[in-house]
CSV table of C-alpha atoms in Angstrom, one decimal:
chain,number,residue,atom,x,y,z
F,260,MET,CA,-62.8,-166.7,63.4
F,261,VAL,CA,-59.5,-165.0,62.5
F,262,ASP,CA,-59.7,-161.2,62.6
F,263,PRO,CA,-58.4,-160.1,59.2
F,264,ARG,CA,-57.0,-156.9,60.8
F,265,THR,CA,-54.4,-158.8,62.8
F,266,SER,CA,-52.4,-159.8,59.7
F,267,VAL,CA,-52.3,-156.1,58.7
F,268,ILE,CA,-50.6,-155.1,61.9
F,269,ALA,CA,-47.2,-156.7,61.2
F,270,GLU,CA,-47.2,-154.9,57.8
F,271,ARG,CA,-48.0,-151.6,59.5
F,272,LEU,CA,-45.1,-151.9,61.9
F,273,LYS,CA,-42.5,-153.4,59.6
F,274,GLU,CA,-40.5,-150.2,59.3
F,275,VAL,CA,-40.5,-149.7,63.1
F,276,LYS,CA,-37.1,-150.7,64.5
F,277,ARG,CA,-37.9,-151.0,68.2
F,278,ILE,CA,-41.2,-150.9,70.2
F,279,ILE,CA,-40.8,-149.8,73.8
F,280,ALA,CA,-43.9,-150.6,76.0
F,281,VAL,CA,-43.7,-148.3,79.1
F,282,SER,CA,-45.7,-150.2,81.7
F,283,SER,CA,-46.5,-150.2,85.4
F,284,GLY,CA,-48.0,-152.6,87.9
F,285,LYS,CA,-50.4,-149.9,89.2
F,286,GLY,CA,-51.5,-146.4,88.1
F,287,GLY,CA,-50.2,-143.1,89.3
F,288,VAL,CA,-46.5,-143.9,89.3
F,289,GLY,CA,-45.7,-141.5,86.5
F,290,LYS,CA,-45.8,-144.1,83.6
F,291,SER,CA,-47.4,-141.6,81.1
F,292,LEU,CA,-44.9,-138.9,82.1
F,293,VAL,CA,-42.0,-141.3,81.6
F,294,ALA,CA,-43.4,-142.5,78.3
F,295,SER,CA,-43.9,-139.0,77.0
F,296,THR,CA,-40.6,-137.7,78.2
F,297,LEU,CA,-38.7,-140.7,76.8
F,298,ALA,CA,-40.4,-140.2,73.4
F,299,LEU,CA,-39.5,-136.4,73.5
F,300,ALA,CA,-35.9,-137.1,74.6
F,301,LEU,CA,-35.3,-139.7,71.8
F,302,ALA,CA,-36.8,-137.3,69.2
F,303,LYS,CA,-34.5,-134.5,70.5
F,304,LYS,CA,-31.6,-136.7,69.7
F,305,GLY,CA,-32.6,-136.6,66.1
F,306,LEU,CA,-34.2,-140.1,66.1
F,307,LYS,CA,-37.6,-140.9,64.3
F,308,VAL,CA,-40.0,-141.5,67.2
F,309,GLY,CA,-43.7,-142.3,67.6
F,310,LEU,CA,-45.8,-142.1,70.8
F,311,PHE,CA,-48.9,-144.2,71.0
F,312,ASP,CA,-51.2,-143.8,74.0
F,313,LEU,CA,-52.8,-147.2,74.7
F,314,ASP,CA,-54.1,-146.3,78.2
F,315,PHE,CA,-57.6,-146.0,76.7
F,316,THR,CA,-59.5,-145.8,80.0
F,317,SER,CA,-57.5,-142.8,81.3
F,318,PRO,CA,-55.4,-141.4,78.5
F,319,SER,CA,-53.2,-138.5,79.6
F,320,THR,CA,-50.2,-138.1,77.2
F,321,HIS,CA,-52.2,-135.5,75.2
F,322,VAL,CA,-52.5,-133.4,78.4
F,323,ILE,CA,-48.7,-133.8,79.1
F,324,LEU,CA,-47.9,-132.8,75.6
F,325,GLY,CA,-50.4,-129.9,75.7
F,326,ILE,CA,-52.3,-131.0,72.7
F,327,VAL,CA,-55.5,-129.0,71.7
F,328,LEU,CA,-58.3,-131.3,70.5
F,329,GLY,CA,-61.5,-130.6,68.8
F,330,ILE,CA,-62.5,-129.1,65.4
F,331,GLU,CA,-59.9,-126.4,65.6
F,332,GLY,CA,-57.3,-128.7,67.0
F,333,LEU,CA,-55.1,-131.6,65.9
F,334,ARG,CA,-56.6,-134.4,63.8
F,335,PRO,CA,-54.9,-137.3,62.0
F,336,GLU,CA,-55.0,-137.3,58.3
F,337,GLU,CA,-56.7,-140.1,56.4
F,338,ASP,CA,-54.6,-141.5,53.5
F,339,ARG,CA,-54.8,-145.3,52.9
F,340,GLY,CA,-55.0,-145.6,56.7
F,341,ILE,CA,-54.4,-142.9,59.4
F,342,VAL,CA,-51.3,-140.8,59.4
F,343,PRO,CA,-50.5,-139.7,62.9
F,344,PRO,CA,-49.9,-135.9,63.3
F,345,ILE,CA,-46.5,-134.7,64.2
F,346,VAL,CA,-46.4,-133.0,67.6
F,347,HIS,CA,-43.2,-131.7,69.2
F,348,GLY,CA,-41.3,-133.8,66.7
F,349,LEU,CA,-43.2,-137.0,67.5
F,350,LYS,CA,-45.7,-138.9,65.5
F,351,TYR,CA,-48.5,-139.0,68.0
F,352,MET,CA,-51.5,-141.3,68.2
F,353,SER,CA,-54.2,-141.5,70.8
F,354,ILE,CA,-57.9,-142.5,71.2
F,355,VAL,CA,-58.6,-138.9,72.2
F,356,TYR,CA,-58.6,-137.8,68.5
F,357,TYR,CA,-61.8,-139.8,68.2
F,358,SER,CA,-63.3,-139.5,71.7
F,359,ASN,CA,-62.8,-135.7,71.8
F,360,ASP,CA,-61.5,-136.1,75.3
F,361,LEU,CA,-64.9,-137.3,76.6
F,362,ALA,CA,-65.2,-140.3,79.0
F,363,VAL,CA,-64.9,-143.6,77.1
F,364,PRO,CA,-66.3,-146.4,79.2
F,365,LEU,CA,-64.7,-149.4,77.5
F,366,ARG,CA,-65.3,-153.0,78.3
F,367,GLY,CA,-62.3,-155.3,77.8
F,368,ALA,CA,-63.6,-156.6,74.5
F,369,ASP,CA,-63.9,-153.0,73.3
F,370,VAL,CA,-60.4,-152.3,74.5
F,371,SER,CA,-59.2,-155.2,72.3
F,372,ASN,CA,-61.2,-154.0,69.4
F,373,VAL,CA,-60.0,-150.4,69.6
F,374,LEU,CA,-56.4,-151.6,70.0
F,375,ILE,CA,-56.6,-153.8,67.0
F,376,GLU,CA,-58.3,-151.2,65.0
F,377,LEU,CA,-55.8,-148.4,65.8
F,378,LEU,CA,-52.8,-150.8,65.2
F,379,SER,CA,-54.2,-151.9,61.9
F,380,ILE,CA,-55.0,-148.5,60.5
F,381,THR,CA,-52.1,-146.3,61.7
F,382,ARG,CA,-49.3,-145.7,59.2
F,383,TRP,CA,-46.2,-145.1,61.4
F,384,GLY,CA,-43.8,-145.3,58.5
F,385,LYS,CA,-40.1,-145.4,59.3
F,386,LEU,CA,-39.4,-145.1,63.0
F,387,ASP,CA,-36.4,-145.8,65.2
F,388,PHE,CA,-38.6,-146.1,68.3
F,389,LEU,CA,-42.3,-146.5,68.9
F,390,VAL,CA,-43.0,-145.7,72.5
F,391,LEU,CA,-46.2,-147.2,73.9
F,392,ASP,CA,-47.9,-145.7,77.0
F,393,MET,CA,-49.5,-149.0,78.3
F,394,PRO,CA,-52.5,-149.2,80.7
F,395,PRO,CA,-51.4,-150.0,84.3
F,396,GLY,CA,-51.4,-153.7,85.3
F,397,ILE,CA,-52.1,-156.6,83.0
F,398,GLY,CA,-55.4,-156.5,81.3
F,399,ASP,CA,-56.8,-156.8,77.8
F,400,ALA,CA,-54.5,-154.3,76.1
F,401,THR,CA,-51.3,-155.9,77.5
F,402,LEU,CA,-52.4,-159.4,76.6
F,403,ASP,CA,-53.4,-158.4,73.1
F,404,LEU,CA,-50.2,-156.5,72.5
F,405,ILE,CA,-48.2,-159.6,73.4
F,406,ARG,CA,-50.3,-161.6,71.0
F,407,LEU,CA,-50.3,-159.1,68.2
F,408,ILE,CA,-46.8,-157.5,68.2
F,409,GLU,CA,-43.5,-159.1,67.5
F,410,LYS,CA,-41.6,-158.8,70.8
F,411,PRO,CA,-42.3,-155.4,72.4
F,412,GLU,CA,-39.6,-154.5,74.9
F,413,PHE,CA,-41.0,-153.6,78.4
F,414,LEU,CA,-39.8,-150.7,80.4
F,415,VAL,CA,-41.4,-150.8,83.9
F,416,VAL,CA,-42.0,-147.7,86.0
F,417,THR,CA,-42.3,-147.9,89.8
F,418,THR,CA,-42.2,-145.5,92.8
F,419,PRO,CA,-40.3,-146.1,96.0
F,420,SER,CA,-43.6,-147.2,97.6
F,421,GLN,CA,-43.8,-150.8,98.6
F,422,LEU,CA,-47.4,-150.8,97.3
F,423,ALA,CA,-46.2,-149.9,93.8
F,424,PHE,CA,-43.3,-152.3,93.9
F,425,GLU,CA,-45.4,-155.3,94.9
F,426,THR,CA,-47.5,-154.8,91.7
F,427,VAL,CA,-44.2,-154.5,89.7
F,428,ARG,CA,-43.1,-157.9,91.1
F,429,LYS,CA,-46.3,-159.5,89.7
F,430,LEU,CA,-46.0,-157.7,86.4
F,431,THR,CA,-42.4,-158.7,85.8
F,432,SER,CA,-42.9,-162.3,86.8
F,433,LEU,CA,-45.8,-162.6,84.4
F,434,LEU,CA,-43.8,-161.0,81.6
F,435,LYS,CA,-40.9,-163.4,82.2
F,436,GLU,CA,-43.3,-166.4,82.1
F,437,LEU,CA,-44.5,-165.0,78.7
F,438,LYS,CA,-40.8,-164.7,77.6
F,439,MET,CA,-41.2,-161.0,77.0
F,440,PRO,CA,-38.0,-158.9,77.1
F,441,ILE,CA,-37.8,-156.4,80.0
F,442,ILE,CA,-35.3,-153.6,79.4
F,443,GLY,CA,-35.5,-152.7,83.1
F,444,ILE,CA,-37.1,-150.7,85.9
F,445,VAL,CA,-37.2,-146.9,86.4
F,446,GLU,CA,-37.7,-145.7,90.0
F,447,ASN,CA,-39.7,-142.5,89.8
F,448,MET,CA,-40.5,-139.8,92.5
F,449,LYS,CA,-37.5,-140.7,94.7
F,450,ARG,CA,-37.3,-138.6,97.8
F,451,ASP,CA,-34.4,-140.0,99.7
F,452,GLN,CA,-31.2,-142.1,99.2
F,453,THR,CA,-32.7,-145.5,100.2
F,454,ARG,CA,-31.7,-148.4,97.9
F,455,THR,CA,-34.5,-150.8,98.8
F,456,ILE,CA,-36.1,-150.7,95.3
F,457,GLN,CA,-32.7,-151.0,93.6
F,458,GLN,CA,-31.9,-154.1,95.6
F,459,GLN,CA,-35.4,-155.7,95.2
F,460,THR,CA,-35.2,-155.0,91.4
F,461,ARG,CA,-31.9,-156.9,91.2
F,462,GLU,CA,-33.3,-159.8,93.2
F,463,LEU,CA,-36.0,-160.1,90.5
F,464,GLY,CA,-33.2,-160.4,87.9
F,465,VAL,CA,-34.2,-157.2,86.2
F,466,ALA,CA,-32.0,-154.2,85.4
F,467,TYR,CA,-32.4,-151.1,87.5
F,468,LEU,CA,-32.1,-148.4,84.9
F,469,THR,CA,-32.3,-145.1,86.7
F,470,GLU,CA,-33.8,-143.2,89.6
F,471,ILE,CA,-35.8,-140.0,89.1
F,472,PRO,CA,-35.9,-137.6,92.0
F,473,TYR,CA,-39.2,-136.1,93.0
F,474,ASP,CA,-39.6,-132.7,91.5
F,475,THR,CA,-42.4,-130.3,92.3
F,476,LYS,CA,-41.7,-128.5,89.0
F,477,VAL,CA,-43.2,-131.4,87.0
F,478,GLU,CA,-46.8,-130.4,87.7
F,479,GLU,CA,-46.1,-126.9,86.2
F,480,ALA,CA,-44.4,-128.4,83.2
F,481,ILE,CA,-47.5,-130.5,82.2
F,482,GLY,CA,-48.5,-129.2,78.8
F,483,SER,CA,-45.1,-127.8,78.0
F,484,PRO,CA,-42.7,-130.3,76.5
F,485,ASN,CA,-39.7,-127.9,76.7
F,486,LYS,CA,-40.3,-127.3,80.4
F,487,LEU,CA,-40.7,-131.0,80.9
F,488,LEU,CA,-37.3,-131.8,79.5
F,489,ASP,CA,-35.8,-129.3,81.9
F,490,THR,CA,-37.2,-130.9,85.0
F,491,LEU,CA,-35.4,-133.7,87.0
F,492,ILE,CA,-37.5,-136.3,85.2
F,493,GLY,CA,-36.5,-134.7,81.9
F,494,LYS,CA,-32.9,-134.8,82.8
F,495,SER,CA,-32.9,-138.4,84.0
F,496,ILE,CA,-34.8,-139.6,81.0
F,497,GLN,CA,-32.6,-137.8,78.6
F,498,GLU,CA,-29.6,-139.7,80.1
F,499,LEU,CA,-31.6,-142.9,79.7
F,500,ALA,CA,-32.4,-142.0,76.1
F,501,SER,CA,-28.7,-141.7,75.3
F,502,GLU,CA,-28.2,-145.2,76.6
F,503,MET,CA,-31.2,-146.7,74.9
F,504,GLN,CA,-29.2,-148.0,71.9
F,505,ASN,CA,-27.3,-150.3,74.3
F,506,LEU,CA,-30.2,-151.5,76.3
M,420,MET,CA,-78.8,-165.9,78.2
M,421,VAL,CA,-79.5,-164.6,81.7
M,422,ASP,CA,-76.8,-165.5,84.2
M,423,PRO,CA,-78.6,-167.1,87.1
M,424,ARG,CA,-76.1,-165.7,89.5
M,425,THR,CA,-77.2,-162.1,89.0
M,426,SER,CA,-80.5,-162.7,90.7
M,427,VAL,CA,-78.7,-164.1,93.7
M,428,ILE,CA,-76.7,-160.9,94.2
M,429,ALA,CA,-79.6,-158.7,95.4
M,430,GLU,CA,-80.4,-161.5,97.9
M,431,ARG,CA,-76.8,-161.6,99.2
M,432,LEU,CA,-76.7,-157.8,99.7
M,433,LYS,CA,-80.2,-157.3,101.1
M,434,GLU,CA,-79.0,-156.7,104.7
M,435,VAL,CA,-76.4,-154.2,103.6
M,436,LYS,CA,-77.6,-150.7,104.3
M,437,ARG,CA,-75.2,-148.6,102.2
M,438,ILE,CA,-72.7,-149.5,99.5
M,439,ILE,CA,-69.8,-146.9,99.1
M,440,ALA,CA,-67.9,-147.3,95.9
M,441,VAL,CA,-64.5,-145.6,96.4
M,442,SER,CA,-63.4,-144.7,92.9
M,443,SER,CA,-60.8,-142.6,91.0
M,444,GLY,CA,-60.3,-141.5,87.4
M,445,LYS,CA,-56.7,-142.8,87.4
M,446,GLY,CA,-54.6,-145.0,89.6
M,447,GLY,CA,-52.1,-143.9,92.2
M,448,VAL,CA,-54.2,-141.3,93.8
M,449,GLY,CA,-54.6,-143.2,97.1
M,450,LYS,CA,-57.9,-144.8,96.3
M,451,SER,CA,-57.1,-148.0,98.1
M,452,LEU,CA,-55.7,-146.2,101.1
M,453,VAL,CA,-58.9,-144.0,101.3
M,454,ALA,CA,-61.1,-147.1,100.9
M,455,SER,CA,-59.2,-149.1,103.6
M,456,THR,CA,-59.0,-146.2,106.0
M,457,LEU,CA,-62.7,-145.3,105.6
M,458,ALA,CA,-63.7,-148.9,106.3
M,459,LEU,CA,-61.4,-149.0,109.4
M,460,ALA,CA,-62.7,-145.6,110.6
M,461,LEU,CA,-66.4,-146.7,110.3
M,462,ALA,CA,-65.7,-149.9,112.1
M,463,LYS,CA,-63.9,-148.1,114.9
M,464,LYS,CA,-67.1,-146.1,115.4
M,465,GLY,CA,-68.8,-149.4,116.2
M,466,LEU,CA,-70.5,-149.8,112.9
M,467,LYS,CA,-70.8,-153.1,111.0
M,468,VAL,CA,-68.5,-152.7,108.0
M,469,GLY,CA,-67.3,-154.8,105.1
M,470,LEU,CA,-64.4,-154.1,102.7
M,471,PHE,CA,-64.4,-155.6,99.3
M,472,ASP,CA,-61.4,-155.2,97.0
M,473,LEU,CA,-62.7,-155.0,93.4
M,474,ASP,CA,-59.4,-153.8,91.9
M,475,PHE,CA,-58.7,-157.3,90.6
M,476,THR,CA,-55.8,-156.4,88.3
M,477,SER,CA,-53.8,-154.6,91.1
M,478,PRO,CA,-55.3,-155.5,94.5
M,479,SER,CA,-53.6,-153.7,97.3
M,480,THR,CA,-56.0,-153.4,100.3
M,481,HIS,CA,-54.6,-156.7,101.8
M,482,VAL,CA,-51.1,-155.1,101.8
M,483,ILE,CA,-52.5,-152.0,103.5
M,484,LEU,CA,-54.3,-154.1,106.1
M,485,GLY,CA,-51.2,-156.3,106.6
M,486,ILE,CA,-53.0,-159.6,105.8
M,487,VAL,CA,-50.9,-162.7,105.6
M,488,LEU,CA,-52.1,-165.1,102.9
M,489,GLY,CA,-51.3,-168.7,102.1
M,490,ILE,CA,-51.9,-172.0,103.8
M,491,GLU,CA,-51.1,-170.7,107.2
M,492,GLY,CA,-52.8,-167.4,106.5
M,493,LEU,CA,-56.3,-166.1,106.3
M,494,ARG,CA,-58.9,-167.9,104.3
M,495,PRO,CA,-62.7,-167.4,103.9
M,496,GLU,CA,-64.9,-170.1,105.4
M,497,GLU,CA,-67.3,-172.0,103.2
M,498,ASP,CA,-70.8,-172.3,104.5
M,499,ARG,CA,-73.7,-172.1,102.0
M,500,GLY,CA,-71.5,-169.5,100.2
M,501,ILE,CA,-68.4,-167.8,101.4
M,502,VAL,CA,-68.1,-166.1,104.7
M,503,PRO,CA,-65.6,-163.2,104.6
M,504,PRO,CA,-63.0,-163.4,107.4
M,505,ILE,CA,-63.0,-160.6,110.0
M,506,VAL,CA,-59.8,-158.6,109.9
M,507,HIS,CA,-59.2,-155.6,112.2
M,508,GLY,CA,-63.0,-155.5,112.8
M,509,LEU,CA,-63.9,-155.6,109.1
M,510,LYS,CA,-65.5,-158.3,107.0
M,511,TYR,CA,-62.8,-158.5,104.3
M,512,MET,CA,-63.1,-160.0,100.8
M,513,SER,CA,-60.5,-160.0,98.0
M,514,ILE,CA,-59.5,-162.0,95.0
M,515,VAL,CA,-56.1,-162.5,96.7
M,516,TYR,CA,-57.6,-165.3,98.9
M,517,TYR,CA,-57.9,-167.3,95.7
M,518,SER,CA,-54.9,-166.0,93.6
M,519,ASN,CA,-52.5,-166.4,96.5
M,520,ASP,CA,-51.1,-163.0,95.7
M,521,LEU,CA,-49.8,-164.1,92.3
M,522,ALA,CA,-50.3,-162.1,89.1
M,523,VAL,CA,-53.8,-162.5,87.7
M,524,PRO,CA,-53.9,-161.4,84.1
M,525,LEU,CA,-57.6,-160.9,83.6
M,526,ARG,CA,-59.4,-160.0,80.4
M,527,GLY,CA,-62.4,-157.8,80.8
M,528,ALA,CA,-64.8,-160.8,80.4
M,529,ASP,CA,-63.0,-162.6,83.2
M,530,VAL,CA,-63.2,-159.4,85.4
M,531,SER,CA,-67.0,-159.5,84.9
M,532,ASN,CA,-67.1,-163.2,85.7
M,533,VAL,CA,-65.0,-163.0,88.8
M,534,LEU,CA,-67.0,-159.9,90.0
M,535,ILE,CA,-70.3,-161.7,89.5
M,536,GLU,CA,-69.0,-164.9,91.1
M,537,LEU,CA,-67.7,-163.1,94.2
M,538,LEU,CA,-70.8,-161.0,94.6
M,539,SER,CA,-73.1,-164.0,94.3
M,540,ILE,CA,-71.2,-166.3,96.7
M,541,THR,CA,-70.2,-163.8,99.5
M,542,ARG,CA,-72.4,-163.8,102.5
M,543,TRP,CA,-71.9,-160.3,104.0
M,544,GLY,CA,-74.8,-160.6,106.4
M,545,LYS,CA,-75.9,-157.4,108.2
M,546,LEU,CA,-73.7,-154.4,107.4
M,547,ASP,CA,-74.1,-150.7,108.0
M,548,PHE,CA,-71.5,-150.0,105.2
M,549,LEU,CA,-70.0,-152.1,102.5
M,550,VAL,CA,-66.9,-150.2,101.2
M,551,LEU,CA,-65.8,-151.2,97.7
M,552,ASP,CA,-62.3,-150.5,96.5
M,553,MET,CA,-63.0,-150.0,92.8
M,554,PRO,CA,-60.6,-150.3,89.9
M,555,PRO,CA,-59.4,-146.9,88.6
M,556,GLY,CA,-61.3,-145.4,85.6
M,557,ILE,CA,-64.3,-146.9,84.1
M,558,GLY,CA,-64.0,-150.4,82.8
M,559,ASP,CA,-65.8,-153.7,83.1
M,560,ALA,CA,-66.0,-153.8,86.9
M,561,THR,CA,-67.6,-150.4,87.2
M,562,LEU,CA,-70.1,-151.0,84.4
M,563,ASP,CA,-71.1,-154.4,85.9
M,564,LEU,CA,-71.4,-152.9,89.3
M,565,ILE,CA,-73.8,-150.3,88.1
M,566,ARG,CA,-75.8,-153.0,86.3
M,567,LEU,CA,-75.8,-155.5,89.2
M,568,ILE,CA,-76.1,-153.4,92.3
M,569,GLU,CA,-79.0,-151.2,93.5
M,570,LYS,CA,-77.5,-147.7,93.5
M,571,PRO,CA,-74.0,-147.8,94.9
M,572,GLU,CA,-72.9,-144.4,96.1
M,573,PHE,CA,-69.6,-143.1,94.6
M,574,LEU,CA,-66.9,-141.4,96.6
M,575,VAL,CA,-64.2,-140.2,94.2
M,576,VAL,CA,-60.6,-139.7,95.1
M,577,THR,CA,-58.2,-137.2,93.4
M,578,THR,CA,-54.9,-135.6,94.0
M,579,PRO,CA,-54.1,-131.9,93.5
M,580,SER,CA,-52.6,-132.8,90.1
M,581,GLN,CA,-54.4,-131.6,87.0
M,582,LEU,CA,-53.7,-134.9,85.3
M,583,ALA,CA,-55.6,-136.7,88.0
M,584,PHE,CA,-58.5,-134.1,88.1
M,585,GLU,CA,-59.0,-134.3,84.3
M,586,THR,CA,-59.8,-138.0,84.7
M,587,VAL,CA,-62.1,-137.3,87.6
M,588,ARG,CA,-64.0,-134.8,85.4
M,589,LYS,CA,-64.6,-137.7,82.9
M,590,LEU,CA,-65.6,-140.2,85.6
M,591,THR,CA,-68.1,-137.9,87.3
M,592,SER,CA,-69.7,-136.8,84.1
M,593,LEU,CA,-70.3,-140.4,83.1
M,594,LEU,CA,-71.6,-141.3,86.6
M,595,LYS,CA,-74.0,-138.4,86.3
M,596,GLU,CA,-75.2,-139.5,82.9
M,597,LEU,CA,-75.8,-143.0,84.4
M,598,LYS,CA,-77.8,-141.3,87.2
M,599,MET,CA,-75.4,-142.7,89.9
M,600,PRO,CA,-75.3,-140.8,93.2
M,601,ILE,CA,-71.9,-139.2,93.9
M,602,ILE,CA,-71.3,-138.5,97.6
M,603,GLY,CA,-68.4,-136.2,96.8
M,604,ILE,CA,-64.7,-135.8,96.1
M,605,VAL,CA,-61.7,-136.3,98.4
M,606,GLU,CA,-58.5,-134.4,97.6
M,607,ASN,CA,-55.6,-136.6,98.7
M,608,MET,CA,-51.8,-135.8,99.0
M,609,LYS,CA,-52.3,-132.0,99.3
M,610,ARG,CA,-49.1,-130.1,99.7
M,611,ASP,CA,-50.2,-126.5,99.8
M,612,GLN,CA,-53.1,-124.3,100.4
M,613,THR,CA,-54.3,-123.9,96.8
M,614,ARG,CA,-58.1,-124.2,96.3
M,615,THR,CA,-58.0,-125.1,92.6
M,616,ILE,CA,-59.4,-128.6,93.0
M,617,GLN,CA,-62.0,-127.4,95.5
M,618,GLN,CA,-63.2,-124.8,93.0
M,619,GLN,CA,-63.2,-127.1,90.0
M,620,THR,CA,-65.1,-129.7,92.0
M,621,ARG,CA,-67.9,-127.2,92.8
M,622,GLU,CA,-68.0,-126.2,89.2
M,623,LEU,CA,-68.8,-129.9,88.4
M,624,GLY,CA,-71.7,-129.7,90.8
M,625,VAL,CA,-70.1,-132.2,93.1
M,626,ALA,CA,-69.5,-131.9,96.9
M,627,TYR,CA,-65.9,-131.3,98.0
M,628,LEU,CA,-65.7,-133.6,101.1
M,629,THR,CA,-62.3,-133.1,102.6
M,630,GLU,CA,-58.6,-132.5,101.9
M,631,ILE,CA,-56.0,-134.9,103.1
M,632,PRO,CA,-52.5,-133.4,103.6
M,633,TYR,CA,-49.5,-135.3,102.2
M,634,ASP,CA,-47.9,-137.3,105.0
M,635,THR,CA,-44.6,-139.2,104.6
M,636,LYS,CA,-45.7,-141.4,107.6
M,637,VAL,CA,-48.3,-143.1,105.4
M,638,GLU,CA,-45.7,-145.3,103.7
M,639,GLU,CA,-44.5,-146.7,107.1
M,640,ALA,CA,-48.1,-147.3,108.2
M,641,ILE,CA,-48.8,-149.6,105.4
M,642,GLY,CA,-49.6,-153.0,106.9
M,643,SER,CA,-50.5,-151.5,110.3
M,644,PRO,CA,-54.1,-150.3,110.6
M,645,ASN,CA,-53.6,-148.7,113.9
M,646,LYS,CA,-50.7,-146.6,112.7
M,647,LEU,CA,-52.7,-145.8,109.6
M,648,LEU,CA,-55.6,-144.3,111.6
M,649,ASP,CA,-52.9,-142.1,113.3
M,650,THR,CA,-51.6,-140.5,110.1
M,651,LEU,CA,-53.0,-137.4,108.6
M,652,ILE,CA,-55.0,-139.5,106.1
M,653,GLY,CA,-56.4,-141.5,109.1
M,654,LYS,CA,-57.4,-138.3,110.9
M,655,SER,CA,-59.1,-136.7,107.9
M,656,ILE,CA,-60.9,-139.9,107.0
M,657,GLN,CA,-62.1,-140.4,110.7
M,658,GLU,CA,-63.7,-137.0,110.5
M,659,LEU,CA,-65.3,-137.9,107.2
M,660,ALA,CA,-66.6,-141.2,108.7
M,661,SER,CA,-68.3,-139.2,111.5
M,662,GLU,CA,-70.2,-137.2,108.8
M,663,MET,CA,-71.0,-140.2,106.7
M,664,GLN,CA,-74.5,-140.7,108.1
M,665,ASN,CA,-75.4,-137.2,106.8
M,666,LEU,CA,-73.8,-137.6,103.3
């Protein structure tokens, strides 16, 4: 049976110029931080930006942005669909509006269902960029996104750790098989001058976009977007945001 | 329809004394390193130990243990089921024997299917401990495990980061709702003397088991179990292994 909602999705996204899927092979590499900071940096440049947290099993962009949930907190408006609230200059959407930040044990089929539901009800309107915080690895959400959305562009986050990069190798080879465009790789939490990841990225035939030095100030900046833009991750990502039009 | 394989699973695990599910709220906190090191440390004490990598979408324990795959590499033996090969004193099982370390894009229903298949064909034999490297968060594998296995005991890994701990808060509250035993929380990658996580763990009513200092030597020790037992993570986990009988 064809899900009638899937035909609605293209309509909902038709005024969105570019969709950037911030991904990683494994968790804990700073994917949500990069996605949030990239969205903030693009918005700071005066662009129309949306941020959509698709990491349903461990959503964290709302914590990074310092969003207060609950009855007194932020809620999307219902108006022929759902209008995402504007937070720090971003149109922001997450499952946490509905789960009230409680645990959401979702089976894969539910992940698909929530993804399709949120994509088909959210009215993004005109956007220059819609940044997606993807779940780590390749599971239901990634497979559905590829099926449902006209060519999302992938930006892949890794750390200098070989454990992280091995998972990136798998992710990029699969994305290439699926003919998905990969903007490039960002190396996060860099602590020294080694160029191993840079070299291995080029061997994969993927662009090495930028390196982000490890910065202990990031932990304190969680919840404060202005502080975040002032950390080393904020600075590297703002440079990247300036180059985004050419990537 | 009842899956006939589920009734086989209890039979396959009947000689396993304890099943320790090493879990985390989010990825990248060192869950696989803790699981691998715990299994190695228990085996070093002369116990019979199995290690089973259930993080199907980004398996990494084979990289940590330095296992060579492929035709010339390690393969399980077929004998009225699958006999896990012994690696560094552990009976070791992973999906990578069958995927040859290529990307495995699994939908949730496939995760369930692979999990049930591997649980129902693997002949662990007599074990004091079976250590499971769980996927991060709560998805299909965790829900199935709770359904299929008689009381696994959960050991939860976090880092000092508030982002990581918020996901642990959700995981532990859900495990408690499901009446699952939680052995306690391990705080990994600790860089200072703050006791925030220790205090927050106690507020959750969960035991704070140990803290593991951040150690740059861990990256070099990946692939070399002996080196790994000699790092700070190795030392902390060996102490924990000595206490495991009382936990």
